[in-house]
Coordinates of C-alpha atoms and ligand atoms in Angstrom, one line a residue:
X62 CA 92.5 163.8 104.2
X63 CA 94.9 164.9 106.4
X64 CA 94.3 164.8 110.3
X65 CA 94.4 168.3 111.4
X66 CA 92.7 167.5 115.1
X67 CA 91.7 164.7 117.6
X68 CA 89.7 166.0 120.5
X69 CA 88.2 163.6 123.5
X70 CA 84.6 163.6 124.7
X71 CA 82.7 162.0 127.5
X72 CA 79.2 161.8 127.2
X73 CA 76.9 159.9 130.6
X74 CA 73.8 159.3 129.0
X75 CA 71.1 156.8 131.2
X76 CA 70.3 154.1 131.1
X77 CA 66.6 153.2 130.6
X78 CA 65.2 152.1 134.6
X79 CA 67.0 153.7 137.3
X80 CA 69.6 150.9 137.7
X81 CA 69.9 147.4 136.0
X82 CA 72.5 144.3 137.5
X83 CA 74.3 141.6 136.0
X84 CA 76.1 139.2 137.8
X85 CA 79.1 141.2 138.2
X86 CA 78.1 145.1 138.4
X87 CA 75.1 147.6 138.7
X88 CA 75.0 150.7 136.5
X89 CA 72.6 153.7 136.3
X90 CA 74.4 155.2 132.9
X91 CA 76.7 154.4 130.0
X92 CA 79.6 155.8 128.9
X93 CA 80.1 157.1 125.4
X94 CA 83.8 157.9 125.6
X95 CA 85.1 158.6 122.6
X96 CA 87.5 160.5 119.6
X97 CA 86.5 162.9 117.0
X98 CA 89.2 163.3 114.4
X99 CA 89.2 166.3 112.1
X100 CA 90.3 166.7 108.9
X101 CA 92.2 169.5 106.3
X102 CA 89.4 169.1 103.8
X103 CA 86.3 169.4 106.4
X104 CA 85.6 165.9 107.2
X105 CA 84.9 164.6 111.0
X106 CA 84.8 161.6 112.6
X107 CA 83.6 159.9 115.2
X108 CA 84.5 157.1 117.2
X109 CA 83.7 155.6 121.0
X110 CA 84.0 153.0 123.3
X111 CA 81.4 151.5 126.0
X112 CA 81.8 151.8 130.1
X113 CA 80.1 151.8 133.0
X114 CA 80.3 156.1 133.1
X115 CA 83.0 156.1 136.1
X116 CA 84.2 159.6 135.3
X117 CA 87.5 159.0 137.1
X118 CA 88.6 155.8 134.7
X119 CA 86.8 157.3 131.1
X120 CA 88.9 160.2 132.2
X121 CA 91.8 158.2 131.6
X122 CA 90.7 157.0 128.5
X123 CA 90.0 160.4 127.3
X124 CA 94.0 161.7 128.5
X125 CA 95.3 158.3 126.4
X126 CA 93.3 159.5 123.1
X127 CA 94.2 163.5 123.9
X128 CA 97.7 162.7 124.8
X129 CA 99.5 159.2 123.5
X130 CA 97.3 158.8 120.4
X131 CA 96.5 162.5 119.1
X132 CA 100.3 163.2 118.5
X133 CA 101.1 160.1 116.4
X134 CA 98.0 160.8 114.4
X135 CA 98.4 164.4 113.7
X136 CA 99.5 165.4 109.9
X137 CA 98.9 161.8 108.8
X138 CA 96.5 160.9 106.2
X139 CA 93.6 159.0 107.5
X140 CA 92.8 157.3 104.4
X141 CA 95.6 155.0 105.8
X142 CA 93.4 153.3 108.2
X143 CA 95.4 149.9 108.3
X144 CA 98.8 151.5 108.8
X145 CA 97.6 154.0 111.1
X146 CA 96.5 151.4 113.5
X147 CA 99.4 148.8 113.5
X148 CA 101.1 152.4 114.2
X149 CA 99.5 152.4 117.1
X150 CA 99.0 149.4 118.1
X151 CA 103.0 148.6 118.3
X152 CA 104.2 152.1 119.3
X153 CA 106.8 151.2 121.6
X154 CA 106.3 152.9 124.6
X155 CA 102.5 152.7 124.6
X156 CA 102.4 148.6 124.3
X157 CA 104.8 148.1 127.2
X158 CA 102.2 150.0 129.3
X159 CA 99.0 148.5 127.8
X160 CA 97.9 145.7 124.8
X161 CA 94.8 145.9 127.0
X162 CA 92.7 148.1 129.0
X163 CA 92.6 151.9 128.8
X164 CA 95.2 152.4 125.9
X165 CA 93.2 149.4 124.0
X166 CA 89.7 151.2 124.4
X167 CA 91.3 154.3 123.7
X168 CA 92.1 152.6 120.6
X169 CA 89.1 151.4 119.9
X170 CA 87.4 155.0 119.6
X171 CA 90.7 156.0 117.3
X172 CA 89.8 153.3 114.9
X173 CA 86.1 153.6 114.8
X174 CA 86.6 157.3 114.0
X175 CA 89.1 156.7 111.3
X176 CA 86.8 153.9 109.6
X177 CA 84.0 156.8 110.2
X178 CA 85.9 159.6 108.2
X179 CA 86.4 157.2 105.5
X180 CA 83.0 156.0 105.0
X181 CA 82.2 160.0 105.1
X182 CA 84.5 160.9 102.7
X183 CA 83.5 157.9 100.7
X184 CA 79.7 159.0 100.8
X185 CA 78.7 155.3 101.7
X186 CA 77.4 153.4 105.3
X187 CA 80.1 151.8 106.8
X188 CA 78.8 148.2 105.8
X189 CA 78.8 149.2 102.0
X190 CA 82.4 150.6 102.4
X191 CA 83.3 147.1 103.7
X192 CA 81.8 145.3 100.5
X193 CA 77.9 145.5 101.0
X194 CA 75.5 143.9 103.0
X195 CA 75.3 139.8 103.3
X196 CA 71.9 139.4 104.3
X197 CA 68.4 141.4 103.3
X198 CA 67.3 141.3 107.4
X199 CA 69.2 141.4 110.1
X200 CA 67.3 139.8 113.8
X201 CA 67.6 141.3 116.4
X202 CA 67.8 139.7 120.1
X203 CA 66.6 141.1 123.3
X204 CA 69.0 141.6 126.2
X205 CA 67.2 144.8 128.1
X206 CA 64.1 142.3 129.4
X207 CA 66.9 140.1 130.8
X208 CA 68.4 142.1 133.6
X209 CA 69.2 140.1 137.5
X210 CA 68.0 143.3 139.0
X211 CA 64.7 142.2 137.8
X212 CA 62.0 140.2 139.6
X213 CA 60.7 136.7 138.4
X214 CA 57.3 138.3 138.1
X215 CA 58.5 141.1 136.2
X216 CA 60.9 139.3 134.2
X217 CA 57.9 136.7 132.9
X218 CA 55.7 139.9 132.1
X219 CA 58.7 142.2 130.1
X220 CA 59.5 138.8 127.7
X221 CA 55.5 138.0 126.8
X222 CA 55.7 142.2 126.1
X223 CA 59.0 142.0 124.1
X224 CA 57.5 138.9 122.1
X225 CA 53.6 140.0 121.6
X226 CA 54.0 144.0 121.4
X227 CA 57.8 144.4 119.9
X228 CA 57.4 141.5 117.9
X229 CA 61.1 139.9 119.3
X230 CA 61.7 136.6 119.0
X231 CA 65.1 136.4 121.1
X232 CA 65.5 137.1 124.1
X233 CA 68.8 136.9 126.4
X234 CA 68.3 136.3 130.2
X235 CA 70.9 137.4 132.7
X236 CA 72.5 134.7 135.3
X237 CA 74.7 134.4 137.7
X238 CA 72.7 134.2 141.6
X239 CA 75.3 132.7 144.3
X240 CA 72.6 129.8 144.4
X241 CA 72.0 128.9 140.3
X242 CA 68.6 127.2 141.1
X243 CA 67.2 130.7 141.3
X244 CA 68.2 131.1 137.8
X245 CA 66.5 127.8 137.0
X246 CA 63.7 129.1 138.7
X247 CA 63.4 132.2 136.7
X248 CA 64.6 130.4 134.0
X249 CA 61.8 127.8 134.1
X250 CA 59.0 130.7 134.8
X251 CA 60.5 132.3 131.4
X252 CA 60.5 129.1 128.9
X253 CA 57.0 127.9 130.2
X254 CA 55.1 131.6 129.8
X255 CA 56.7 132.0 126.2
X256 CA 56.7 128.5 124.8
X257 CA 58.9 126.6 123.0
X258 CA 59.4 128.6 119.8
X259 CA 60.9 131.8 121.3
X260 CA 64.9 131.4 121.6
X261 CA 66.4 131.8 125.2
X262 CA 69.9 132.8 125.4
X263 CA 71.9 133.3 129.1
X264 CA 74.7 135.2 130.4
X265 CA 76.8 134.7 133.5
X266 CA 79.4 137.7 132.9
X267 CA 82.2 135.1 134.1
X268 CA 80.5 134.6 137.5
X269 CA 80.7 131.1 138.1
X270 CA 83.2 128.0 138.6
X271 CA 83.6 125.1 136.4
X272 CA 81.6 122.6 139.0
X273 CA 78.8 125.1 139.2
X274 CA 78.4 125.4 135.7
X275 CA 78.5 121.9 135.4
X276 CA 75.6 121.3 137.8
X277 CA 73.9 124.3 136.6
X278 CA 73.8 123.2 132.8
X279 CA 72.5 119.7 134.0
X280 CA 69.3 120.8 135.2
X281 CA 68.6 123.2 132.6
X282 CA 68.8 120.8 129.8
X283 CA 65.5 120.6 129.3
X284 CA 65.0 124.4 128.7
X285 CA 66.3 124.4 125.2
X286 CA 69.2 127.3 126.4
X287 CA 70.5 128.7 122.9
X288 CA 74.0 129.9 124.1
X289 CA 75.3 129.7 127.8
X290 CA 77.2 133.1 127.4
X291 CA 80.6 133.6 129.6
X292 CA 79.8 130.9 132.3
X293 CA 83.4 131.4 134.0
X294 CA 86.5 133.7 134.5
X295 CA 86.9 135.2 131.1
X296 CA 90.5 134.1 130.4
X297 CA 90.5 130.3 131.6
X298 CA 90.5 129.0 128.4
X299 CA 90.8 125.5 130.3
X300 CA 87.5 125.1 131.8
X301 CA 85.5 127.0 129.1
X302 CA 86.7 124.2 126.9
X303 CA 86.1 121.4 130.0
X304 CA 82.5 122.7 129.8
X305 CA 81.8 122.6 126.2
X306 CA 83.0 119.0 126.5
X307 CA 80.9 118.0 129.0
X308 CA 77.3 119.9 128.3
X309 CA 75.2 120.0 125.2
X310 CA 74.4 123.8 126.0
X311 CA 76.3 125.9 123.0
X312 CA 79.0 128.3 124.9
X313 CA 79.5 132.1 123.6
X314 CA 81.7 134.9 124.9
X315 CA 84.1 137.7 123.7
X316 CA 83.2 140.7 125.2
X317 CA 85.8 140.5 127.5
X318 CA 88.6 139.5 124.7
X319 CA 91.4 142.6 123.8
X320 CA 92.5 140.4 121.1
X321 CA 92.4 138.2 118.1
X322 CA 94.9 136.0 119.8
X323 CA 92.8 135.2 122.3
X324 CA 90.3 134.6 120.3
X325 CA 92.2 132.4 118.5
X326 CA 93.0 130.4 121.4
X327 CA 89.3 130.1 122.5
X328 CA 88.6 128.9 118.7
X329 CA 91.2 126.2 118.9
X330 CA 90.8 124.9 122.2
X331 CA 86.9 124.4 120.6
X332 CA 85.8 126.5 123.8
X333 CA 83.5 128.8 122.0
X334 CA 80.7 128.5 120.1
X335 CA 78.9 131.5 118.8
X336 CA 82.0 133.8 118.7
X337 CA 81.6 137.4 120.4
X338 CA 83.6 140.4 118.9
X339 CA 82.7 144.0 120.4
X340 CA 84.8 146.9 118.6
X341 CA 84.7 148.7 121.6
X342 CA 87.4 146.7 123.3
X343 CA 89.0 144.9 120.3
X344 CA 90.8 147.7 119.5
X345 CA 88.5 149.1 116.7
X346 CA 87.1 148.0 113.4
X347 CA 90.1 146.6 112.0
X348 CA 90.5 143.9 114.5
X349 CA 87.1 142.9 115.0
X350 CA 87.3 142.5 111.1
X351 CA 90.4 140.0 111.8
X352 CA 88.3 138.1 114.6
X353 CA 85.1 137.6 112.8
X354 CA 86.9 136.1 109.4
X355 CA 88.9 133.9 111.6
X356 CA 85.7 132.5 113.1
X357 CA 84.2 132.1 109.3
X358 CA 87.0 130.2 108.6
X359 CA 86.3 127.8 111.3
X360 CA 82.6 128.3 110.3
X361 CA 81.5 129.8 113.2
X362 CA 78.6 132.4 113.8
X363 CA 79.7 135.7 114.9
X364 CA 77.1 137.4 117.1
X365 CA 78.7 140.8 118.3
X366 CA 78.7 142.1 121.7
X367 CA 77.3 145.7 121.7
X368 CA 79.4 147.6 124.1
X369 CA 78.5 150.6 121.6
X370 CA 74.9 150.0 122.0
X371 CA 74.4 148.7 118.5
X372 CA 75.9 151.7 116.6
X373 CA 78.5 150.5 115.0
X374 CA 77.6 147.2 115.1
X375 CA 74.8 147.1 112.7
X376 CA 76.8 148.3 110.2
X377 CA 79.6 144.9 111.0
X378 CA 76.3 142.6 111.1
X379 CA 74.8 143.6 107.9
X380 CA 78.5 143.2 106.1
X381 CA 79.4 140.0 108.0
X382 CA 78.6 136.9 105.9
X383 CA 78.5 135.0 109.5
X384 CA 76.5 137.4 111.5
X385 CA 72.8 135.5 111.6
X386 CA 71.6 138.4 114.5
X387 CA 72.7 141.2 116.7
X388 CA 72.0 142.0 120.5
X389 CA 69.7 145.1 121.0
X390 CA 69.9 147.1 124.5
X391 CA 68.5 150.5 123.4
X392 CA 70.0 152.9 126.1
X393 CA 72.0 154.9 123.2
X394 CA 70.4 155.5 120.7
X395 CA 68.8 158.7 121.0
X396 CA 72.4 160.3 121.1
X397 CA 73.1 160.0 118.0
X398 CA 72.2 161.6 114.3
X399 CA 71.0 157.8 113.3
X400 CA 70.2 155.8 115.7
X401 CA 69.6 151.8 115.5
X402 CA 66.0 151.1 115.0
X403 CA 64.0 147.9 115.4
X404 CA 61.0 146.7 114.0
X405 CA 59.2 144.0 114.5
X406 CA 62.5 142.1 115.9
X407 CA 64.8 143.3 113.2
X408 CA 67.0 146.0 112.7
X409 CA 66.7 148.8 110.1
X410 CA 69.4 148.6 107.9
X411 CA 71.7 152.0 108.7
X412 CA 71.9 154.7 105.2
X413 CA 73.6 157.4 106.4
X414 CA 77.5 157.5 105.0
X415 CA 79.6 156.6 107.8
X416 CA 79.9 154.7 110.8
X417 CA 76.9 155.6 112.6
X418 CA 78.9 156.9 115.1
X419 CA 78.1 160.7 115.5
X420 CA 77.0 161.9 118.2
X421 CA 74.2 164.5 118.3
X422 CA 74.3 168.2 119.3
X423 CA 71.6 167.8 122.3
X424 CA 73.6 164.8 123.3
X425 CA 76.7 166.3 123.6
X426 CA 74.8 169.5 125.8
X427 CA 72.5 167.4 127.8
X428 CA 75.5 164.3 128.5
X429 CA 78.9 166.1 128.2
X430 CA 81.4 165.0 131.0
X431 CA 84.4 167.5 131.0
X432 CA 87.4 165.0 130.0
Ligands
0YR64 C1 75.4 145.9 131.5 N1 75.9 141.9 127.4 C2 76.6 142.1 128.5 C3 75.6 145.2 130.1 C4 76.9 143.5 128.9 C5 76.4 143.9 130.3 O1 76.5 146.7 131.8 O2 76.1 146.0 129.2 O3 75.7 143.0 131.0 O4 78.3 143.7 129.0 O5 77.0 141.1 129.1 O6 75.8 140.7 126.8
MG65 MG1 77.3 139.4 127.8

């Protein structure tokens, strides 16, 4: 399997309303941006990472896979997954420029597309590659009902619609208003309509301070909050763990993290809870696999963030022995040749051999950015 090409793409597909808002950013597409590595005996594969679809910074994503990773790869056998990426990963001149950022994402799509070929080549889905799946269903929870740019009304009539039509039991709820008794507000209008036996997750994307938080999580205790998901800055280790000392409500995060360093230092510090791994900025495959063993060692649940929409992810929360459910935004999907499905609040289990990482041909006409 010897690597004969690696070729960029950038795909803009939308996402599902016109626009949706966190705390931190607004975005009216997402951005595949991604790696598809060819090999001597025929195989392809395909990796990506997740962005907000600004051409001008996948661009430079795309020119770090085309032009510092594509060189050390060529002529190398990509059954050497492990090597290739600690090749990478400490090339010299490349991690004095980034062990973050765009080389790390470029990364990401190089891995992803490696673990692809070899689940290809194998002729099994990537979760039987990586020893076979660790539970019979895997739950899905709701994230797309959850969005700031939505209004309390709306908000209240998309979670009784996700419960009583898609059959969801988990929903996730965006935060983060300047003035956090609007989110209790929404927050209160949610938990009353849907009862008590629904889970209710929330996520700040980093927006608040630790004295915020703090008064924040006091009045919500009586909302039965699952996880309070990156309440602050996402590297101030410090008040993440001030917080999980002084509130009851279980803290997650990890989407932000490049590393397992830092995820060990979250772990230690006891300032996470539900631990958050996304391939897409971890670097790929192999070091999410590093970060979510870690946290079953400390016997922690790992609960991915999808920056890949799901993709790729189903296939790490089927294998992972500490993966009790998965987030579920559904922008995605459709570009690929199998897409993540949910019924009835859980996912299908992916059969196709590979990643689930392959993007279709009517994607790649219709979404197609030129790198
Ligand atoms: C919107 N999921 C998140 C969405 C996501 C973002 O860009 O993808 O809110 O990163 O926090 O848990
Ligand atoms: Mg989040």
């Amino acid at each position: 399997m010897q690597i004969k090409s690696v070729d960029p793409f950038i795909l803009h597909p939308p996402v599902n309303a016109d626009s949706i808002s966190d705390s931190t950013h607004t975005v009216t597409h997402w951005g595949v941006v991604g790696a598809r590595i060819t090999t001597d005996d025929g195989f392809q594969g395909y990796g990506f990472t997740g962005t907000h679809a600004h051409l001008p910074s996948d661009r430079l994503i795309a020119a770090c896979i085309a032009e510092c990773y594509a060189p050390l790869l060529l002529g190398e056998d990509a059954r050497d997954g492990a090597r290739l990426w600690w090749k990478l990963a400490n090339f010299p001149a490349l991690r004095w420029v980034g062990r973050a950022g765009i080389s790390h994402l470029g990364l990401a799509a190089i891995d992803i597309a490696l673990w692809d070929l070899r689940a290809k080549a194998a002729g099994l889905p990537l979760w039987k590659l990586l020893g076979g799946a660790s539970k019979e269903k895997l739950e899905a929870y709701n994230t797309d009902i959850g969005w700031l740019s939505i209004p309390k009304h709306d908000l209240v009539e998309k979670s009784l619609h996700a419960i009583e039509h898609d059959g969801f039991r988990r929903l996730k709820l965006k935060v983060g208003h300047d003035d956090p008794m609007i989110d209790i507000d929404r927050l209160e209008a949610v938990r009353q309509a849907v009862g008590t036996t629904i889970t209710i997750a929330i996520d700040a994307n980093g927006k608040w301070d630790l004295p915020t938080c703090k008064r924040f999580c006091a009045r919500a205790a009586g909302l039965d909050i699952y996880w309070f998901e990156e309440p602050m800055w996402f590297d101030d280790l410090g008040s993440h763990a001030a917080l999980a000392r002084a509130s009851a409500i279980p803290l997650a995060l990890g989407e932000q993290l490049y590393s397992a360093d830092a995820f060990n230092s979250f772990i230690e510090a006891g300032a996470v809870h539900y631990v958050q791994p996304d391939v897409t900025r971890l670097a790929g495959i192999t070091e999410y696999i590093r970060v979510a063993e870690t946290a079953l060692s400390h016997r922690l649940p790992v609960v991915a963030h999808i920056g890949d929409m799901g993709q790729v992810h189903v296939h790490l929360s089927y294998w992972h022995p500490a993966t009790p459910m998965l987030e579920y935004i559904p922008w995605i999907k459709d570009c690929f040749v199998e897409p993540i499905r949910v019924k009835d609040g859980f996912y299908a289990r992916p059969e196709m051999p590979g990643a689930g990482s392959t993007p279709t041909e009517a994607a790649i006409s219709a979404y197609a950015q030129k790198c």
